[in-house]
Coordinates of C-alpha atoms and ligand atoms in Angstrom, one line a residue:
M1 CA 0.0 0.0 0.0
G2 CA 1.3 3.4 -0.9
Y3 CA 0.9 7.0 0.3
R4 CA -0.4 10.2 -1.1
V5 CA 2.5 12.6 -1.1
A6 CA 2.7 16.4 -1.8
V7 CA 5.9 18.2 -2.5
A8 CA 5.7 21.9 -1.8
G9 CA 8.3 24.1 -3.4
A10 CA 8.5 21.5 -6.1
T11 CA 10.0 23.9 -8.7
G12 CA 12.9 24.9 -6.5
A13 CA 16.4 23.4 -6.2
V14 CA 15.5 21.2 -3.2
G15 CA 12.0 20.5 -4.5
R16 CA 13.2 19.0 -7.7
E17 CA 15.7 16.9 -5.8
L18 CA 12.8 15.7 -3.5
L19 CA 10.9 14.4 -6.5
R20 CA 14.0 12.8 -8.0
I21 CA 14.8 11.0 -4.7
L22 CA 11.3 9.8 -4.0
A23 CA 11.3 8.2 -7.5
E24 CA 14.9 6.9 -7.2
R25 CA 14.3 5.2 -3.9
N26 CA 10.9 3.9 -4.9
F27 CA 9.2 5.5 -1.9
P28 CA 5.7 3.8 -1.8
V29 CA 3.5 6.5 -3.4
D30 CA -0.1 6.1 -4.7
E31 CA -0.2 9.7 -5.9
V32 CA 2.3 12.6 -6.0
V33 CA 1.4 16.3 -6.3
A34 CA 3.8 19.1 -7.1
L35 CA 3.0 22.4 -5.4
A36 CA 4.6 25.9 -5.9
S37 CA 3.6 29.5 -6.1
P38 CA 0.8 30.8 -8.3
R39 CA 3.6 31.9 -10.8
S40 CA 4.3 28.2 -11.6
V41 CA 0.8 26.8 -11.8
G42 CA 0.5 24.6 -14.9
R43 CA 4.2 24.2 -15.4
E44 CA 5.3 20.6 -16.0
I45 CA 8.0 18.9 -13.9
S46 CA 9.1 15.3 -13.9
F47 CA 8.7 12.8 -11.1
G48 CA 11.9 10.8 -11.9
D49 CA 11.1 9.0 -15.1
K50 CA 7.8 7.8 -13.7
A51 CA 5.5 10.7 -14.6
V52 CA 5.2 14.3 -15.6
L53 CA 3.4 16.5 -13.0
K54 CA 1.5 19.7 -13.6
V55 CA 2.3 22.2 -10.8
Q56 CA -0.6 23.2 -8.6
N57 CA -1.0 26.2 -6.3
L58 CA 0.2 25.6 -2.7
E59 CA -1.9 28.6 -1.5
T60 CA -5.2 27.0 -2.5
F61 CA -4.3 23.3 -2.2
D62 CA -6.5 21.2 0.1
F63 CA -4.3 18.7 2.1
K64 CA -7.2 16.7 3.4
G65 CA -6.7 13.0 2.5
W66 CA -3.0 13.5 1.8
D67 CA -0.6 11.4 4.0
L68 CA 2.6 13.3 3.7
A69 CA 3.9 16.7 2.6
L70 CA 7.6 17.5 2.0
F71 CA 8.0 21.2 2.2
S72 CA 10.8 23.4 0.9
P73 CA 9.2 26.7 -0.2
G74 CA 11.2 29.0 2.2
G75 CA 10.6 29.7 5.9
E76 CA 7.9 32.3 5.6
V77 CA 5.8 30.2 3.3
S78 CA 6.2 27.1 5.4
A79 CA 5.2 29.1 8.4
I80 CA 1.8 29.6 6.9
Y81 CA 1.1 26.4 5.0
A82 CA 2.9 23.6 7.0
P83 CA 0.5 24.1 9.9
K84 CA -2.5 24.2 7.5
A85 CA -1.4 20.9 6.0
A86 CA -0.9 19.4 9.5
A87 CA -4.3 20.6 10.6
A88 CA -5.8 18.7 7.7
G89 CA -4.1 15.5 9.0
C90 CA -1.2 15.4 6.6
V91 CA 2.3 14.8 8.2
V92 CA 4.7 17.5 7.2
I93 CA 8.5 17.2 6.8
D94 CA 9.7 20.7 6.6
N95 CA 13.1 21.7 5.1
T96 CA 13.1 25.3 6.3
S97 CA 14.5 26.7 9.5
H98 CA 11.1 27.9 10.7
F99 CA 10.0 25.1 13.1
R100 CA 13.3 23.5 14.0
M101 CA 13.8 24.7 17.5
E102 CA 10.1 24.6 18.5
P103 CA 9.0 22.1 21.2
G104 CA 7.0 19.1 20.0
I105 CA 8.7 19.3 16.7
P106 CA 11.5 16.7 16.3
L107 CA 14.6 17.7 14.4
V108 CA 16.0 14.6 12.8
V109 CA 19.0 13.1 11.0
P110 CA 17.9 9.5 10.7
E111 CA 21.5 8.1 11.2
V112 CA 21.7 10.0 14.5
N113 CA 18.3 10.3 16.2
A114 CA 15.5 8.5 14.3
S115 CA 13.9 7.6 17.6
A116 CA 13.0 11.2 18.1
L117 CA 10.4 11.0 15.4
K118 CA 7.8 9.4 17.7
K119 CA 7.9 12.5 19.9
A120 CA 6.2 14.6 17.2
R121 CA 3.1 16.1 18.7
R122 CA 2.1 18.7 16.0
G123 CA 2.2 16.6 12.8
I124 CA 5.4 18.5 11.7
I125 CA 8.9 17.2 11.6
A126 CA 11.9 19.5 10.9
N127 CA 14.8 18.7 8.6
P128 CA 18.0 20.3 9.8
N129 CA 20.2 22.9 8.0
C130 CA 22.3 21.3 5.3
S131 CA 25.6 22.1 7.0
T132 CA 24.4 20.7 10.4
A133 CA 23.1 17.4 8.8
Q134 CA 26.4 16.4 7.1
M135 CA 28.5 17.4 10.1
L136 CA 26.4 15.2 12.5
V137 CA 26.4 12.2 10.2
A138 CA 30.2 12.4 10.3
L139 CA 30.5 13.2 14.0
K140 CA 28.0 10.7 15.4
P141 CA 30.3 7.7 15.4
L142 CA 33.1 9.8 16.9
H143 CA 30.8 11.1 19.6
D144 CA 29.8 7.6 20.5
L145 CA 33.5 6.6 20.9
F146 CA 35.1 9.7 22.4
K147 CA 32.3 12.0 23.6
I148 CA 32.7 15.3 21.9
K149 CA 32.8 18.4 24.2
R150 CA 33.5 21.1 21.6
I151 CA 33.4 21.6 17.9
V152 CA 35.1 24.3 15.9
V153 CA 34.0 24.2 12.2
S154 CA 34.6 26.3 9.1
T155 CA 32.2 25.7 6.2
Y156 CA 32.7 26.2 2.5
Q157 CA 29.0 26.3 1.3
A158 CA 27.8 26.0 -2.2
V159 CA 25.5 28.6 -3.8
S160 CA 22.7 26.1 -4.2
G161 CA 22.1 26.5 -0.5
A162 CA 20.6 29.8 -1.5
G163 CA 18.3 28.1 -4.0
K164 CA 18.0 28.3 -7.7
D165 CA 18.4 32.1 -7.8
G166 CA 21.8 31.7 -6.0
M167 CA 22.9 29.2 -8.6
D168 CA 21.8 31.5 -11.4
E169 CA 23.8 34.4 -9.8
L170 CA 27.0 32.4 -9.8
F171 CA 26.5 31.3 -13.3
G172 CA 25.6 34.9 -14.5
Q173 CA 28.6 36.5 -12.8
T174 CA 31.0 33.9 -14.0
K175 CA 29.8 34.2 -17.6
G176 CA 29.7 38.0 -17.3
T177 CA 33.4 38.1 -16.2
F178 CA 34.5 36.7 -19.6
V179 CA 32.4 39.2 -21.6
N180 CA 33.1 42.2 -19.5
D181 CA 29.6 42.5 -18.1
P182 CA 29.5 44.2 -14.7
P183 CA 28.4 41.7 -12.0
T184 CA 24.8 41.8 -10.8
V185 CA 24.7 41.3 -7.0
A186 CA 21.3 40.3 -5.7
Q187 CA 21.3 37.0 -3.8
F188 CA 24.6 37.5 -1.9
T189 CA 26.1 40.5 -0.3
K190 CA 29.1 40.7 -2.6
Q191 CA 30.2 39.2 -5.9
I192 CA 30.4 35.4 -5.4
A193 CA 32.1 34.5 -8.7
F194 CA 35.9 34.2 -8.1
N195 CA 35.3 35.2 -4.4
V196 CA 34.4 33.8 -1.0
I197 CA 31.9 35.5 1.4
P198 CA 32.1 35.0 5.2
H199 CA 28.4 35.6 5.7
I200 CA 25.4 33.3 5.3
D201 CA 21.9 34.3 6.6
R202 CA 21.4 37.4 8.8
F203 CA 23.7 38.8 11.6
M204 CA 22.8 38.1 15.2
E205 CA 23.4 40.4 18.1
D206 CA 26.7 38.6 19.2
G207 CA 28.3 39.0 15.8
A208 CA 27.6 35.4 14.7
T209 CA 25.4 34.8 11.7
K210 CA 22.1 32.9 11.9
E211 CA 23.7 30.1 9.8
E212 CA 26.4 29.8 12.5
W213 CA 23.9 29.9 15.3
K214 CA 21.8 27.2 13.6
M215 CA 24.8 24.8 13.5
A216 CA 25.3 25.2 17.2
V217 CA 21.7 25.0 18.4
E218 CA 20.7 22.2 16.0
T219 CA 23.7 20.1 17.0
R220 CA 22.6 20.4 20.6
K221 CA 19.0 19.4 19.8
I222 CA 20.0 16.5 17.6
L223 CA 23.2 15.1 19.0
D224 CA 23.9 16.2 22.6
P225 CA 22.7 19.3 24.6
D226 CA 26.2 19.7 26.2
I227 CA 28.3 20.2 23.1
Q228 CA 29.7 23.7 22.4
V229 CA 30.0 24.7 18.8
L230 CA 31.9 27.6 17.2
A231 CA 31.1 27.8 13.5
T232 CA 32.3 30.2 10.7
C233 CA 30.0 29.8 7.7
V234 CA 31.4 30.9 4.3
R235 CA 29.8 31.0 0.9
V236 CA 32.1 29.8 -1.9
P237 CA 31.7 29.8 -5.7
V238 CA 30.7 26.1 -6.0
F239 CA 27.3 25.1 -7.4
I240 CA 26.6 22.0 -5.3
G241 CA 28.4 20.3 -2.4
H242 CA 29.1 21.8 1.0
S243 CA 32.6 21.2 2.6
E244 CA 33.5 21.6 6.2
A245 CA 36.8 21.7 8.1
I246 CA 35.9 20.3 11.5
S247 CA 38.0 20.1 14.7
I248 CA 36.6 18.3 17.8
E249 CA 37.7 18.3 21.4
C250 CA 36.6 15.1 23.3
E251 CA 36.3 13.9 26.8
R252 CA 38.1 10.6 26.1
P253 CA 41.5 10.0 24.5
I254 CA 41.5 9.7 20.7
D255 CA 42.4 6.4 19.1
L256 CA 42.9 7.1 15.4
K257 CA 42.6 3.4 14.4
K258 CA 39.3 3.1 16.3
A259 CA 38.0 6.4 14.8
R260 CA 38.7 5.1 11.3
E261 CA 37.0 1.7 12.0
A262 CA 33.9 3.5 13.4
L263 CA 33.7 5.8 10.4
R264 CA 34.0 2.9 8.0
K265 CA 31.1 1.2 9.6
A266 CA 28.9 4.3 10.2
P267 CA 25.7 4.5 8.2
G268 CA 25.8 7.3 5.6
V269 CA 29.5 7.8 5.8
I270 CA 32.2 7.0 3.3
L271 CA 35.8 7.3 4.6
R272 CA 38.2 8.3 1.8
D273 CA 41.4 9.2 3.5
V274 CA 44.6 8.4 1.8
R275 CA 47.6 10.6 2.7
E276 CA 48.7 11.3 -0.8
D277 CA 47.8 13.7 -3.7
G278 CA 44.1 13.5 -4.3
G279 CA 43.4 11.0 -1.5
Y280 CA 40.4 13.1 -0.3
V281 CA 37.0 14.0 -1.6
T282 CA 36.1 17.5 -3.0
P283 CA 32.6 18.9 -3.5
I284 CA 32.5 18.3 -7.2
E285 CA 32.9 14.5 -6.6
C286 CA 30.0 14.3 -4.2
V287 CA 27.3 15.8 -6.5
G288 CA 24.4 13.4 -7.0
E289 CA 25.8 11.1 -4.2
D290 CA 24.1 10.1 -1.0
A291 CA 27.1 9.7 1.2
T292 CA 28.8 12.1 3.6
Y293 CA 32.5 11.8 2.8
V294 CA 35.2 12.1 5.4
S295 CA 38.8 12.7 4.6
R296 CA 42.0 14.3 6.1
L297 CA 41.4 12.6 9.5
R298 CA 44.2 13.5 11.9
I299 CA 45.1 14.1 15.5
D300 CA 44.8 17.8 16.6
P301 CA 47.9 18.2 18.7
T302 CA 47.0 21.7 19.9
V303 CA 44.3 20.5 22.4
E304 CA 43.8 17.5 24.7
N305 CA 41.9 14.7 22.9
G306 CA 41.6 16.6 19.7
L307 CA 40.8 15.3 16.2
A308 CA 40.5 17.2 12.9
L309 CA 38.7 16.1 9.7
W310 CA 37.4 17.3 6.3
C311 CA 33.8 16.5 5.4
V312 CA 31.9 16.9 2.1
S313 CA 28.4 16.1 1.0
D314 CA 25.8 17.1 -1.6
N315 CA 23.8 19.8 0.2
L316 CA 20.7 19.3 -1.9
R317 CA 20.7 15.6 -1.1
K318 CA 21.9 14.6 2.4
G319 CA 21.7 18.3 3.4
A320 CA 18.0 18.5 2.4
A321 CA 16.0 16.3 0.1
L322 CA 17.6 12.9 0.8
N323 CA 17.5 13.5 4.6
A324 CA 13.8 14.4 4.3
V325 CA 13.0 11.2 2.3
Q326 CA 15.0 9.2 4.8
I327 CA 12.8 10.7 7.5
A328 CA 9.7 9.6 5.6
E329 CA 11.1 6.1 5.2
S330 CA 11.8 6.0 8.9
L331 CA 8.3 7.1 9.7
V332 CA 7.0 4.2 7.5
E333 CA 9.3 1.7 9.2
Q334 CA 8.3 2.9 12.6
G335 CA 4.6 2.8 11.6
L336 CA 4.1 6.5 12.3
L337 CA 2.7 7.8 9.0
K338 CA -0.8 6.5 9.5
N339 CA -3.6 6.7 12.0
G340 CA -2.7 10.2 13.3
A341 CA 0.3 8.8 15.3
L342 CA 2.1 12.2 15.2
F343 CA -0.8 14.4 16.1
P344 CA -2.1 15.4 19.5
V345 CA -4.4 12.9 21.1
K346 CA -8.0 14.2 20.6
E347 CA -10.1 14.1 23.7
Ligands
A2P401 P1 8.1 29.2 -7.7 O1 9.0 28.5 -8.6 O2 6.7 29.1 -8.2 O3 8.5 30.6 -7.3 P2 14.4 27.8 -4.3 O4 14.6 27.4 -2.9 O5 15.2 27.0 -5.3 O6 14.5 29.3 -4.4 O7 12.8 27.5 -4.6 C1 11.8 27.9 -3.8 C2 10.5 27.1 -4.1 O8 9.5 27.7 -3.2 C3 10.0 27.2 -5.5 O9 9.4 26.0 -5.8 C4 9.0 28.3 -5.4 O10 8.0 28.3 -6.3 C5 8.4 28.0 -4.0 N1 7.7 29.2 -3.5 C6 8.3 30.4 -3.2 N2 7.3 31.3 -2.8 C7 6.2 30.6 -2.7 C8 4.8 30.9 -2.3 N3 4.5 32.1 -1.8 N4 3.9 29.9 -2.3 C9 4.2 28.7 -2.8 N5 5.5 28.3 -3.2 C10 6.4 29.3 -3.1
11C402 C1 22.8 27.8 2.8 N1 22.5 26.2 4.7 O1 23.7 27.1 2.4 C2 21.8 27.2 3.9 C3 20.6 26.7 3.2 O2 18.3 26.8 7.3 O3 17.6 25.4 5.8 C4 19.6 26.1 4.1 C5 19.0 27.1 5.1 C6 18.2 26.4 6.2 O4 22.5 28.9 2.4

């Protein structure tokens, strides 16, 4: 038996990937609907090679009778329509940052905390930020072994994190450079082609950006409330694939051999770490792949029980669409998608 599944934000960078991954992984669907803004109504988009869907209007769509909705239309839009879908009895997996830190809404990376799904009380489950998701897939086996106390991470984030308009801006500026067109700067605060920008999302009062804050608070909600995180999040001129240089400080002494063994066995991780030219993974190699790749594993001699590593993943897949579909699969496995299991008990 299959499910009736809606994809909201279906014309966007993550939405298209959601449809591709649902089809690729043969998620049990009876019916799929693609939803976007009124601008896109009637546009045709493919559901893998299984079907062509005509886009419908999210704003007027009736979620009654639909089992599952995968949302990626931006935070402000999710804020309005995800609760409407949930109120109609449709379980929502939301890719935006809007609900992540709210009580009663689990924030889930299935390889790390799938058991939190059953704690959903409002019919909504949140998908973490892409840079948090891949970091925690890589760090979970190391946390189990050595108990991480502190994480210092610098990210190198692809423009697709800013959606299809961000990808168009990098493309346009790069092309423009060769024909002497002045760069148009709209999606990012400075030119992104041939540049790096140490600023993602808005500034917070303490001087951190919201992207950096998200990496800290989401790590504590998903992995361990006692871990301290210092993140510096940087946009780089890469279309797809976020990279991260991560240093961890642990409670227990590091055993590099055990760390390697654990990473080799860990779900969702591929360890590619050869200490020679090219013996590591770069973002261009992870595009279209499901794994989170770990390379450059080495002892950090500057702190007690320190370890450093390099981590790369496709931000549209593990960072967003794949993680959301894995959450849906986990809901099915745990028998949580039917019979109102994730909604408040009605008196
Ligand atoms: P549309 O293409 O009709 O604008 P991205 O993250 O790549 O920028 O994509 C954003 C997605 O969210 C697109 O599918 C976009 O649809 C959708 N979207 C944006 N605003 C709205 C809205 N007000 N209602 C429904 N969908 C929206
Ligand atoms: C970026 N990480 O690369 C962001 C995109 O909180 O879901 C995802 C933002 C979020 O721009």
